[in-house]
Structures are given as structure tokens and as C-alpha cells.
Coordinates of C-alpha atoms and ligand atoms in Angstrom, one line a residue:
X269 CA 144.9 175.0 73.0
X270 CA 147.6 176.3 75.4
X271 CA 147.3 180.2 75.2
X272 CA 151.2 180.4 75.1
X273 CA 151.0 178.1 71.7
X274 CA 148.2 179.9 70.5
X275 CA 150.1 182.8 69.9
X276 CA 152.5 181.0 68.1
X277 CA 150.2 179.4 66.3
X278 CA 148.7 182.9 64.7
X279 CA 151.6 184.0 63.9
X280 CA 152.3 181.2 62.0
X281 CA 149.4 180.8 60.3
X282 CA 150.1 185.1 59.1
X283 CA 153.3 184.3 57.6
X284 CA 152.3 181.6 55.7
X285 CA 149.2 183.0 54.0
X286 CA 146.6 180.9 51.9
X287 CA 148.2 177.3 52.8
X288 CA 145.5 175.7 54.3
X289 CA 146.7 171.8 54.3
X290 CA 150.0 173.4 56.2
X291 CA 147.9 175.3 58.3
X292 CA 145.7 171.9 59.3
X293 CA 149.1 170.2 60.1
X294 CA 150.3 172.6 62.6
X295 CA 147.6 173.0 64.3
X296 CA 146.9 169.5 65.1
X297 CA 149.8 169.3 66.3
X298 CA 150.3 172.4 68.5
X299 CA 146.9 171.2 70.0
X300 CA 149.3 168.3 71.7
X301 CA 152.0 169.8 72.8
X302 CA 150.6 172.2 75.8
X303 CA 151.9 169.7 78.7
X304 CA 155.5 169.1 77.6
X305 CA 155.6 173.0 77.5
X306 CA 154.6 172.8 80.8
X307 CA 157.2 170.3 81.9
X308 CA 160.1 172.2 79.7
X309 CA 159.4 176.1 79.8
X310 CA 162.7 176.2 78.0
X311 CA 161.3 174.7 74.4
X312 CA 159.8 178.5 74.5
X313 CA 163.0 180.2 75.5
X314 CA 164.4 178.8 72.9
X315 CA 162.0 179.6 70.2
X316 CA 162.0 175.9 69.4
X317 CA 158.2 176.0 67.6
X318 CA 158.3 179.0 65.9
X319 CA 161.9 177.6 64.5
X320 CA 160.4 174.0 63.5
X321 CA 157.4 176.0 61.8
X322 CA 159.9 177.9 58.9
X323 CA 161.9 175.2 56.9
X324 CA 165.0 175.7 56.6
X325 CA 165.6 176.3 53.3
X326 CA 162.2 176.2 50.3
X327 CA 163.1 175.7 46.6
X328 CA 160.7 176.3 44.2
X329 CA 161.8 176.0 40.2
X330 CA 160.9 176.2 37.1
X331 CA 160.6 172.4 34.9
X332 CA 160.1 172.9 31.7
X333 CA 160.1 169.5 28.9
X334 CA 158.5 168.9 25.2
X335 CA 155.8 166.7 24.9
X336 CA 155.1 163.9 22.7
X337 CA 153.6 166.3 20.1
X338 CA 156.8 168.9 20.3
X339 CA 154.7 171.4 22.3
X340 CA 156.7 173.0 25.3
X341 CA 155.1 172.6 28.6
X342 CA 156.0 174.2 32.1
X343 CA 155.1 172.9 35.4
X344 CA 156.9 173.9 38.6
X345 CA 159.4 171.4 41.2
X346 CA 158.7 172.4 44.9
X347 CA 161.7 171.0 47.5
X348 CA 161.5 172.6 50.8
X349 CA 164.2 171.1 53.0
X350 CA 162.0 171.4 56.2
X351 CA 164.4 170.6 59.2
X352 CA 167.5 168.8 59.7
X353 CA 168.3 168.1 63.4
X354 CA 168.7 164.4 63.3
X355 CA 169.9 163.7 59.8
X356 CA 169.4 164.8 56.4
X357 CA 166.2 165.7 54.6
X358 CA 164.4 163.1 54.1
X359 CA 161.0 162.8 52.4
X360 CA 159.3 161.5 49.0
X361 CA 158.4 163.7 45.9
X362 CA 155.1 163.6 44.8
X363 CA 153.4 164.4 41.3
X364 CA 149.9 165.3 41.2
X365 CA 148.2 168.3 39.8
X366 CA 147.0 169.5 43.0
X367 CA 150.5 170.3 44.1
X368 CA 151.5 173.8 45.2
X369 CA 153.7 175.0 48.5
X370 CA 151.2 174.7 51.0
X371 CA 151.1 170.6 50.0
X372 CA 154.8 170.3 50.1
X373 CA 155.2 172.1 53.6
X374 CA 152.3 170.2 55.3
X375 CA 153.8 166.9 54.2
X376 CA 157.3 168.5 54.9
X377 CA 156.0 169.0 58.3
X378 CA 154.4 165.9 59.0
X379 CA 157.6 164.2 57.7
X380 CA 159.7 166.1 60.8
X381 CA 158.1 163.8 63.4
X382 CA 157.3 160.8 61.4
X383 CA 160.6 160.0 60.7
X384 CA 161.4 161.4 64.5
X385 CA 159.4 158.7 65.5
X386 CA 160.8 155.9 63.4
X387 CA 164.3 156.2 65.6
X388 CA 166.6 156.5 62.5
X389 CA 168.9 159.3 62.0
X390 CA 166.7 161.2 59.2
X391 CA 165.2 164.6 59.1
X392 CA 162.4 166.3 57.5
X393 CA 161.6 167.3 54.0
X394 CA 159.4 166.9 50.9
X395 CA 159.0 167.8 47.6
X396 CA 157.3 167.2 44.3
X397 CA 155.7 168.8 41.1
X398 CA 152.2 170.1 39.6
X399 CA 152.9 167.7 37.1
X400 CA 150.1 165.1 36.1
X401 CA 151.7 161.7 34.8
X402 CA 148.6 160.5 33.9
X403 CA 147.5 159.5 29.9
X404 CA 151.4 160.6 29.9
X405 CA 153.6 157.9 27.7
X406 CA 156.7 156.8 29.5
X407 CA 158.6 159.1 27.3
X408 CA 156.7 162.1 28.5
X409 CA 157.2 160.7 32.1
X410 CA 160.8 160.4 31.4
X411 CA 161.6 164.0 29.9
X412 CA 159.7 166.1 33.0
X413 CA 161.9 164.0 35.5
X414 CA 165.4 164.5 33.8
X415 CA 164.2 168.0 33.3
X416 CA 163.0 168.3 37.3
X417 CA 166.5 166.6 37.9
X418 CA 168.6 169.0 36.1
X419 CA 167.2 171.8 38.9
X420 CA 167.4 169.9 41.8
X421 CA 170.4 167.9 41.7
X422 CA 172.4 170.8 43.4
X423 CA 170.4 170.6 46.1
X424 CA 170.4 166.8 47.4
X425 CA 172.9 164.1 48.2
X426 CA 173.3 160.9 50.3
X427 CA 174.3 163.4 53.3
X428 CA 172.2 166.8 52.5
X429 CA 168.8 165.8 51.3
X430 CA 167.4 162.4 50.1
X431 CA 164.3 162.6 48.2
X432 CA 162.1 159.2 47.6
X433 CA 158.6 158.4 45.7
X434 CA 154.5 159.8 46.6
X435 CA 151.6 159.9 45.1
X436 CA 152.8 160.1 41.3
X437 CA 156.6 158.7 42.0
X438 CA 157.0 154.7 41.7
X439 CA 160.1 153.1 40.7
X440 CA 159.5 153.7 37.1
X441 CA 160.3 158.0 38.4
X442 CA 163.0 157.0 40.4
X443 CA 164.9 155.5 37.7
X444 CA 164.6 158.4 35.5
X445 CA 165.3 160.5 38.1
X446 CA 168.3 158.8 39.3
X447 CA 169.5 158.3 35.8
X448 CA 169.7 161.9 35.3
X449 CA 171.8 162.5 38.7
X450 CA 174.0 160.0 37.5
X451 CA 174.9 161.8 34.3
X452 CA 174.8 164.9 35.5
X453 CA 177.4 164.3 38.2
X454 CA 178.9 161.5 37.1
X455 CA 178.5 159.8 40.1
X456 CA 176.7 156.7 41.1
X457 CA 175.9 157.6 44.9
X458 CA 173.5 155.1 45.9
X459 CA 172.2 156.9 48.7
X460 CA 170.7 159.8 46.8
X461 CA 167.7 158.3 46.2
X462 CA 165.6 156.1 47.9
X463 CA 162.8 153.6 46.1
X464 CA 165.3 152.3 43.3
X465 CA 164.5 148.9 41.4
X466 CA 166.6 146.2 43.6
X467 CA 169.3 145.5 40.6
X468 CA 170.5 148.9 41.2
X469 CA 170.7 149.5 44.8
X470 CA 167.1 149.4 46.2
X471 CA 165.4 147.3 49.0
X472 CA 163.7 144.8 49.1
X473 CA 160.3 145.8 50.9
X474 CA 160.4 148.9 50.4
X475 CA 157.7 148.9 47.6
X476 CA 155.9 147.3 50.1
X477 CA 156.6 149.2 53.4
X478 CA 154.6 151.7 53.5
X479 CA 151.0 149.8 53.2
X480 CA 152.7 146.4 55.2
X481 CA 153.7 148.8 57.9
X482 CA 150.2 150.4 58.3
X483 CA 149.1 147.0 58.7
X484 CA 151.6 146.2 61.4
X485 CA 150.7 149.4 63.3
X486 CA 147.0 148.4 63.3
X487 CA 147.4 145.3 64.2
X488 CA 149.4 146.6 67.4
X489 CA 146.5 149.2 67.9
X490 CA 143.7 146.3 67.7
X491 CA 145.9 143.8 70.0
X492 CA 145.3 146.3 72.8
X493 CA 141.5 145.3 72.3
X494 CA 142.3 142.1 72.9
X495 CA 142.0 141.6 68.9
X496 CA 143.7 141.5 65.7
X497 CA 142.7 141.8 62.0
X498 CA 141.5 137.9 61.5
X499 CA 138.2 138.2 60.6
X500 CA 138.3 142.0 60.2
X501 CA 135.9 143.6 57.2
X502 CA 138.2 146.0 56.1
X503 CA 137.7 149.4 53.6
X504 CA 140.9 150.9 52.2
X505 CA 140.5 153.9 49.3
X506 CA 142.9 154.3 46.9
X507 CA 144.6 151.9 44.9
X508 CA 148.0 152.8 44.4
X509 CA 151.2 151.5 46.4
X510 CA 150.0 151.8 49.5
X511 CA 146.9 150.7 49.0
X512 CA 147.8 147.8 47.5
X513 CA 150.6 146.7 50.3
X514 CA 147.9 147.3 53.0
X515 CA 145.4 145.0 51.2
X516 CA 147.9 142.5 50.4
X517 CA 148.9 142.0 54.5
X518 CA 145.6 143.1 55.7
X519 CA 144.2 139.9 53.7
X520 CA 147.5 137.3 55.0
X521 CA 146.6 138.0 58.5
X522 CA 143.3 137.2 57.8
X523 CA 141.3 140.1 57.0
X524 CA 138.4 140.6 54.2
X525 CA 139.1 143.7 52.1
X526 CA 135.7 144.3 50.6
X527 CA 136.8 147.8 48.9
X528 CA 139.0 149.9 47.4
X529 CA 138.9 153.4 45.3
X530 CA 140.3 155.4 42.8
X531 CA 140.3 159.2 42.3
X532 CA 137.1 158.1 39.9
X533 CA 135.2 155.7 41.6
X534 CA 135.7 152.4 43.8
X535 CA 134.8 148.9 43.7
X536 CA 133.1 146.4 46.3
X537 CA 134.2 142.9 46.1
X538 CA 132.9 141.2 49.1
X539 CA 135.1 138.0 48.5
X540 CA 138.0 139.9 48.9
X541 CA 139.7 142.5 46.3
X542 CA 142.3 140.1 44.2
X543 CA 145.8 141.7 44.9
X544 CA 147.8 139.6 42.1
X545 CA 144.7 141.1 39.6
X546 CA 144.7 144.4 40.9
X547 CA 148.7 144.4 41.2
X548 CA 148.7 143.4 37.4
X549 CA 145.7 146.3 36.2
X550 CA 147.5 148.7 38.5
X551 CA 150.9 148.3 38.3
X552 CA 151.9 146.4 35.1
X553 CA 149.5 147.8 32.7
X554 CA 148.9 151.1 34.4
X555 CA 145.2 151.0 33.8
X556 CA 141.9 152.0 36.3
X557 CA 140.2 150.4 39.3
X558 CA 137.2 150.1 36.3
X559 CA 139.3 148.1 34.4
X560 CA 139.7 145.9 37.4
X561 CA 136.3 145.6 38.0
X562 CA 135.6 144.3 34.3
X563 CA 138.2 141.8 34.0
X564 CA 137.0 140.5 37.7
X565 CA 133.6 139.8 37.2
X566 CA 130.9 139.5 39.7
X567 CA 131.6 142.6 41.8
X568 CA 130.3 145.9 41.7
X569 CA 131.7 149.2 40.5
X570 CA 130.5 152.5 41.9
X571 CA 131.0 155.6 39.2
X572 CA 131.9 158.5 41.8
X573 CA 130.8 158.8 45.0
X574 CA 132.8 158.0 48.5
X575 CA 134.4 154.3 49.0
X576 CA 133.3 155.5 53.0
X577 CA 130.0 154.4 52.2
X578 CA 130.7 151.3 52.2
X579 CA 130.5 149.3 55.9
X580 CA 133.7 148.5 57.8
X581 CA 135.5 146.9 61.4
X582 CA 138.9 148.4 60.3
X583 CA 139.1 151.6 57.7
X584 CA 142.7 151.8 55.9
X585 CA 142.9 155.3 54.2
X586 CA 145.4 155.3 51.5
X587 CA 144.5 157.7 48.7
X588 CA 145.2 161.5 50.2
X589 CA 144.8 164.2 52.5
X590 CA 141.1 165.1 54.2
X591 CA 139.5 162.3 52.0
X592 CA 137.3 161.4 54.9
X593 CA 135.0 164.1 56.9
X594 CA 133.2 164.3 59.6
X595 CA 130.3 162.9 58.2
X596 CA 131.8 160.0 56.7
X597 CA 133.6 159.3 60.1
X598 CA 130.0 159.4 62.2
X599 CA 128.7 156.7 59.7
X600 CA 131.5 154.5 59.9
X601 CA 131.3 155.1 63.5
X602 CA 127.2 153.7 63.8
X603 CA 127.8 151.0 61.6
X604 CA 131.1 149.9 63.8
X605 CA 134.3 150.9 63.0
X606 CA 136.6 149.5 65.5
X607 CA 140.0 151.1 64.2
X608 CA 141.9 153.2 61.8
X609 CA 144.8 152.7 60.3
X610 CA 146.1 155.9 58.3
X611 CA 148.3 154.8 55.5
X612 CA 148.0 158.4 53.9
X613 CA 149.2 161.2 54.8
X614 CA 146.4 163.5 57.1
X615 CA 143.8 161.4 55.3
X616 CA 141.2 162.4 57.8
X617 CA 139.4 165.7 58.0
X618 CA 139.9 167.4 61.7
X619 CA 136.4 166.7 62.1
X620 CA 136.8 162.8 60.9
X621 CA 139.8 162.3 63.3
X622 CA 137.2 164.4 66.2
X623 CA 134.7 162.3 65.5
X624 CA 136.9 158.5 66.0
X625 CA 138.4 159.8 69.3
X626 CA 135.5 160.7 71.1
X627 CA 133.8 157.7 69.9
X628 CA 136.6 155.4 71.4
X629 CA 137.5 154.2 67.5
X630 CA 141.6 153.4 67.8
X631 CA 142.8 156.2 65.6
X632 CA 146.2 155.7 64.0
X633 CA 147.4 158.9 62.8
X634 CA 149.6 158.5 59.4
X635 CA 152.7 160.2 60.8
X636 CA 153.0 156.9 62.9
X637 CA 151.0 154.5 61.4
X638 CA 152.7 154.9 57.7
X639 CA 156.2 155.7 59.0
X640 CA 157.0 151.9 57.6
X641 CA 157.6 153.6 54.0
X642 CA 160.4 156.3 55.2
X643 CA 161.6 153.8 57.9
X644 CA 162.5 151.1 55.0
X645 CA 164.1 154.0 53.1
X646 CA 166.6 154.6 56.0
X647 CA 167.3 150.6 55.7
X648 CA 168.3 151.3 51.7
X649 CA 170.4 154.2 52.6
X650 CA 172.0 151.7 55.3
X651 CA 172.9 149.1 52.5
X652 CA 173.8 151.7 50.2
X653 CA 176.3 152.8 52.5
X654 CA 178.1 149.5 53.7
X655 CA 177.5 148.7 49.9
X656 CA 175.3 145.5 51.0
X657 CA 172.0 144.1 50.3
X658 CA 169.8 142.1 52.9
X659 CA 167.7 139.0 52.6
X660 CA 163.4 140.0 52.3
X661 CA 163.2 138.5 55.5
X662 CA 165.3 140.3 57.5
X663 CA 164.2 143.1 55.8
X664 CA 160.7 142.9 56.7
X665 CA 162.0 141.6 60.2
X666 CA 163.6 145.0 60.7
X667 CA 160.3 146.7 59.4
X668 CA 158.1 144.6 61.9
X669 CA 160.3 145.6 64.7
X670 CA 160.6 149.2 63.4
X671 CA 156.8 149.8 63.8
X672 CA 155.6 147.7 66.8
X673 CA 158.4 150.1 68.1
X674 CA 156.7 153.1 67.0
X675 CA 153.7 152.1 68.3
X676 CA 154.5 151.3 71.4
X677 CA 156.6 154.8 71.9
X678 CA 153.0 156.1 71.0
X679 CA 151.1 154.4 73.4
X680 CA 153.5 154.6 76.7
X681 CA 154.0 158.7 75.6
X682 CA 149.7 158.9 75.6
X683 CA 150.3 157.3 79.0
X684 CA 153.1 159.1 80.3
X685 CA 150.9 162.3 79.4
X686 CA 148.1 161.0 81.2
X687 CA 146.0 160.0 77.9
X688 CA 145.8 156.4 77.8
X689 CA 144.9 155.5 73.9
X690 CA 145.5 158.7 72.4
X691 CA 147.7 158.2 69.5
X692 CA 147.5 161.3 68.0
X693 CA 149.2 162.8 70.9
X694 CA 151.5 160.0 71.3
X695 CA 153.2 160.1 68.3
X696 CA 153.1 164.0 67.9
X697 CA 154.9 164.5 71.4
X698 CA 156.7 161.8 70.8
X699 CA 158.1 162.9 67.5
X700 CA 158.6 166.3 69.1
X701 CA 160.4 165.8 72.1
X702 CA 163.1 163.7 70.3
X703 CA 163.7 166.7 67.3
X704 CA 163.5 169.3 70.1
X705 CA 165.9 168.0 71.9
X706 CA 168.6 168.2 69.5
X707 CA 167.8 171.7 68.7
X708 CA 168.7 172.3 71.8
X709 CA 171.9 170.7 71.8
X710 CA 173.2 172.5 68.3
X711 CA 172.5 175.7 69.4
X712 CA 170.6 178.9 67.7
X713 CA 170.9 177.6 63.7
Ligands
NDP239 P1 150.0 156.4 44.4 O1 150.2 157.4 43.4 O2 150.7 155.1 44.2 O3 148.5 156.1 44.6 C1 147.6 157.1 45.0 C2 146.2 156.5 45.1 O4 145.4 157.5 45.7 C3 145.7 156.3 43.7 O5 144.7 155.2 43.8 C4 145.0 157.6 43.4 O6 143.9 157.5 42.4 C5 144.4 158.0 44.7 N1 144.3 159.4 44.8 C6 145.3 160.3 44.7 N2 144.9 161.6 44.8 C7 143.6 161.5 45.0 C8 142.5 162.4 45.1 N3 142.8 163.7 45.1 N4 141.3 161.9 45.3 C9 141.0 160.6 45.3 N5 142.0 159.7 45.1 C10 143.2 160.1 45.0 O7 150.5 157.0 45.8 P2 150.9 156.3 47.1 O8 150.2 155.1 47.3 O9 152.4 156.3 47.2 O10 150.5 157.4 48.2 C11 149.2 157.4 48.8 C12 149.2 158.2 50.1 O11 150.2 157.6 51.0 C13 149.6 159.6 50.0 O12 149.0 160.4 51.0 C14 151.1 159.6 50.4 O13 151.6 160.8 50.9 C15 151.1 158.5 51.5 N6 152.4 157.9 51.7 C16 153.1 157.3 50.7 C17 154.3 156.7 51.0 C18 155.0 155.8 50.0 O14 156.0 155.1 50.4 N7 154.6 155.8 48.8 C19 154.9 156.8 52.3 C20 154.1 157.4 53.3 C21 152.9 158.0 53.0 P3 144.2 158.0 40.9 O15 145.1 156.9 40.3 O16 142.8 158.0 40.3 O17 144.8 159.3 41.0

């Protein structure tokens, strides 16, 4: 790394003590930017790193609710309104017991170029709870959000800070969530909230954005092979939204999808995982990938383990962050993996995303490659706004055109910084230059 970053860097890494997944973040992408520091000494005049490293504002809150039994229980919100030079905040919540600042700030983070790089004016932030909705009945579900919603609704709106779904958050925590704004204000403002149920202001595609435009962005990445994914044996892990998207388009362009995981195991189906089944175990009746698995027939269930072990031309990670290591990586690697497509967010250990670049894998990193999700959420705030709703195909026409488009930005800024093929640095430089820029422009805030 540049020695002039590298100080940065430590200093950054003191003040923000014991938060390894934000630590991870900034480091990858410090480790990009040495050339255009070179080519604009003034980024460092202006303190522009050390000022896109402290969000602008962290909210952290107390969320207490009753459960179904009566009992009290607390958990904690997290909202950390990370950087707001080309719109307002914009980034999902996300409720999984593993959540705790460091979580929110790396996505936070991560979210700052990503939606840099989608060319919509939207800036960075994230939030989310230590809450676990799962074996939680809806009322349970319902309770914890109006009770999350009753802290942060003084802190959002369509033209401060626009929180959407993660890992935890689907439309059926939107709607509570939005419901509670609602009544609490008294206002129906549309463009609070992105990921609401189409009757009441969302977009279409957007439940499917995020895994279709992984797909999209792979594709682009395998076309410069002289490829695409017809024919592809694909692995994706997880088996929530944006698992499900990316095997559902994966599979119409011609793809196999042989696997697919849950926190607690994954299935092979080497005809080809059934979305409509899966959608209906998943999403309708809330149950596991082992229920899948049963009511399927004929394919195989592993209890545990990694879904990495299983053989792949195209790799799809859509579960969470540093899900794949190095080791996993080298194996896919020898038993030819041709590309990644991240649909998570930092899904890949450092190690892992080491080990596809020097190979020569095509290495999609998930601040580009699943920008589809918050790029869609822009369009809802778009027909929020003129109070309009568009067609599915137009719609998914904008999407297509949102993410070649971010993948080519990738590819000519790897080029322009004399790195042919390196996406990682493509889209982090790319994302950069574009926020930095208008720090510049508004001055010392
Ligand atoms: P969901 O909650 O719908 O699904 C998450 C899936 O990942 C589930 O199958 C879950 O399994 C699995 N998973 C979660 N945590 C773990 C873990 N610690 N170990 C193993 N498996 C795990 O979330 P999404 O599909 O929305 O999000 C998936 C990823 O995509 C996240 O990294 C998210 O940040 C990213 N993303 C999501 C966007 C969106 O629009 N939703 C936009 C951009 C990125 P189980 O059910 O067993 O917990």
C-alpha cells in the first residue's frame, strides 16, 4: 500500500477499535487508491480519506418489545448515516444476531461507492438490529419493528436518509416499518422507504434486483472471455432474496445451478435447484433449504459443512460477509472456476478474493456486482416522487442498462489505471473519484 495511505489507514483502524469487518473494508479499498493520489495530491490536502472514513453522524438506540409470551426483550437499532455528498443516505437495514457497529459501518462503507458507482444521486448509509426474526411469529416480527421505528423515524425521510431491506428485512419488515412511520407522522411519504409491496408504492423488480443484477454484471464479466453463462455449472450459497433472484436469471440465460445453502446446511440438485419450489419453501411458507430438499426428492442434502465444496464454472456468493476463504477459493480455483459474481456484500475472505486475482478468475466485487438492489431502489424513489409507477419491463430495462453501465465504468477505470481486468480496483476508484469530487466542491463539512 501507498505509504501516504498507510498512515491514514492506522489511524483509522485506532479510532475505530475492535471492528474488524469495518477494518477489512477500508483496507481493501485504501489498497486501490495509491495512483489517483498520485494524479490528485489534493484529495490529501483536503483530508478527503480520513473524512470518508468517520460517518457523518452514528445512531445507536435502544428497541425494546414484548414477546409472544409477555416477556420484555431488548435488542439494540444501529443507523449510522455514513456520507452524504451525492444524495441522501441510502442503504438497507439488516436483522441478524450477528449485528453490532462494526457490521453496520463496513456495509455503511461499502454502500458510499456502490451506490457512487450506480450513477444515481444517493449517498451512503446502513443500519439494522441484533434482532433474530427467526422461530419469531409475525406478531413478534411486527412489535420489534414498530418499536425500532418509534426511535428512528426522527432520523430519516425521502430527502435525509432512506433506509431499505438486508439480510432479515423483506417486504413483510418494510410494511411494518413503514406502517409505523406513517402513524407516527401522519404522513404517507412514499419515498421513506424503499422495498414496499407494489400496491403501496414499491417497484416492480426490485425484489428481484439485487440477485438479477449480479447476474447481469457476470454475464458482462464473462462476455469479455468471449463467453456467457449458457452452459455455466453454477454454485450460489444462501438462499434468501438474493440468492434466489441470481438462480432464477442465472438458470433463464442458460445456466445449471447445482447448489445452494443455508446458514445450516446446503443442497446439490444437479438438474437444477427448482426456483418456483424453493420460492414457495422460502418465501411463502418461511421454512429451511431441508425442507426443500424433502419435498424435492432425488437430491442430496448436506447437514453443515461449506456449499464451496461443491464444483463450479461460475460461483455466485449470496449468503454474507467472508463466507468463502482462502482455501475454499484455491479449490474452486483447481477444479475451474471461471468467474465470480458477488451478490453479498464482501462475501469473500481477503485471502479468497487474493487467491481468484492472481489466478486470472474474473472477480466481481459486491460493491459493483450487487449494486442492482440499491440502483432499483433509486428507481422507486423516482416513481415515488413523480407519483408514478413503471411497466416490469422498463423496469428491468433500466436495471440492465444500470449495470452493464457499471461494469463497464469498472473495466475502462482498471484500464485507465493501467490494470486491465481488475475489478476490484475499478469499481473502488471508480466509486471514489466520483464522491471525492463532490467533497471537494461543498467545501470543509
Ligand atoms: P436474506 O435474509 O433474504 O437471506 C440471507 C441468506 O444468507 C439466507 O439463506 C441465510 O441463511 C444466509 N445467511 C445469512 N447469514 C448467514 C451466516 N452467518 N452464515 C451462513 N449463511 C447465512 O438476505 P439477502 O438475500 O437480502 O442478503 C444476502 C446478502 O446480500 C447480504 O450480504 C446482503 O448485505 C447482500 N445484499 C442484499 C441486498 C438486497 O437487496 N436484499 C442488496 C445488496 C446486497 P439462514 O436463513 O439460515 O440465516
Amino acid at each position: 500500500m501507498d505509504a501516504r495511505l498507510e498512515a491514514i489507514r492506522d489511524t483509522v483502524l485506532a479510532r475505530n477499535p475492535g471492528e474488524a469487518e469495518f477494518h477489512q473494508a477500508v483496507v481493501e479499498v485504501f489498497e486501490s487508491l495509491g495512483p489517483v493520489h498520485d494524479r490528485h495530491p489534493e484529495l490529501l490536502e483536503a483530508a478527503i480519506l480520513e473524512r470518508l472514513c468517520e460517518p457523518e453522524r452514528q445512531i445507536i438506540f435502544r428497541v425494546p418489545w414484548t414477546d409472544d409470551q409477555g416477556r420484555v426483550q431488548i435488542n439494540r437499532g444501529f443507523r449510522v448515516e455514513f456520507n452524504s455528498a451525492l444524495g441522501p443516505y441510502k442503504g438497507g437495514l439488516r436483522f441478524h444476531p450477528s449485528v453490532y457497529l462494526g457490521i453496520v459501518k463496513f456495509l455503511g462503507f461499502e454502500q458510499i461507492f456502490k451506490n457512487a458507482l450506480t450513477g444515481m444521486p444517493i449517498g451512503g448509509g446502513k443500519g439494522g438490529s441484533d434482532f433474530d426474526p427467526r422461530g419469531r411469529s409475525d406478531g413478534e416480527v411486527m412489535r420489534f419493528c414498530q418499536s425500532f421505528m418509534t426511535e428512528l423515524y426522527r432520523h430519516i425521510g425521502e430527502y435525509t436518509d432512506v433506509p431499505a431491506g438486508d439480510i432479515g428485512v423483506g417486504g413483510r419488515e418494510i410494511g411494518y416499518l413503514f406502517g409505523q412511520y406513517k402513524r407516527i407522522t401522519n404522513r404517507y411519504e412514499s419515498g421513506v422507504l424503499t422495498g414496499k409491496g407494489i400496491s403501496w408504492g414499491g417497484s416492480l423488480v426490485r425484489p428481484e434486483a439485487t440477485g438479477f443484477g449480479t447476474v447481469i454484471f457476470t454475464q458482462e464479466m464473462l462476455k469479455t472471455r468471449g463467453t456467457s453463462f449458457d452452459g455455466q455449472r453454477v454454485v450460489v450459497s444462501g438462499s434468501g432474496n438474493v440468492a434466489i433472484n441470481a438462480i432464477a436469471n442465472a438458470q433463464a440465460l442458460g445456466a445449471t445451478v447445482v447448489a445452494c445453502s443455508d446458514s445450516s446446511g446446503y443442497v446439490v440438485d444437479e438438474a437444477g435447484i427448482d426456483v418456483a419450489l424453493l420460492r414457495e419453501v422460502k418465501e411463502v411458507q418461511r421454512g429451511r433449504l431441508k425442507d426443500y430438499a424433502e419435498r424435492r426428492g432425488g437430491v442430496s442434502y448436506v447437514d453443515g459443512g461449506s456449499v464451496w465444496e461443491v464444483d463450479a464454472t461460475v460461483a455466485l456468493p449470496c449468503a454474507t460477509q467472508n463466507e468463502l476463504d482462502g482455501g475454499a477459493a484455491a479449490r474452486l480455483v483447481r477444479n475451474g472456476l471461471l468467474a465470480v459474481g458477488e451478490g453479498a456484500n464482501m462475501p469473500s475472505t481477503r485471502d479468497a478474493a487474493a487467491v481468484f486475482q492472481q489466478a486470472g478468475v474474473l472477480f466481481g466485487p459486491g460493491k459493483a456486482a450487487n449494486a442492482g438492489g440499491v440502483a432499483t431502489s433509486a428507481l422507486e424513489m423516482q416513481q415515488n416522487a413523480s407519483r408514478d409507477s413503471w411497466s416490469f419491463e422498463h423496469t428491468e430495462e433500466r436495471l440492465t442498462d444500470i449495470m452493464v453501465g457499471i461494469h463497464d465504468r469498472c473495466a475502462s477505470t482498471a484500464d485507465e489505471y493501467g490494470d486491465p481486468g481488475n475489478y476490484v480496483l475499478g469499481a473502488n476508484i471508480g466509486g471514489f473519484v466520483k464522491v471525492a469530487d463532490a467533497m471537494l466542491a461543498q467545501g470543509l463539512i
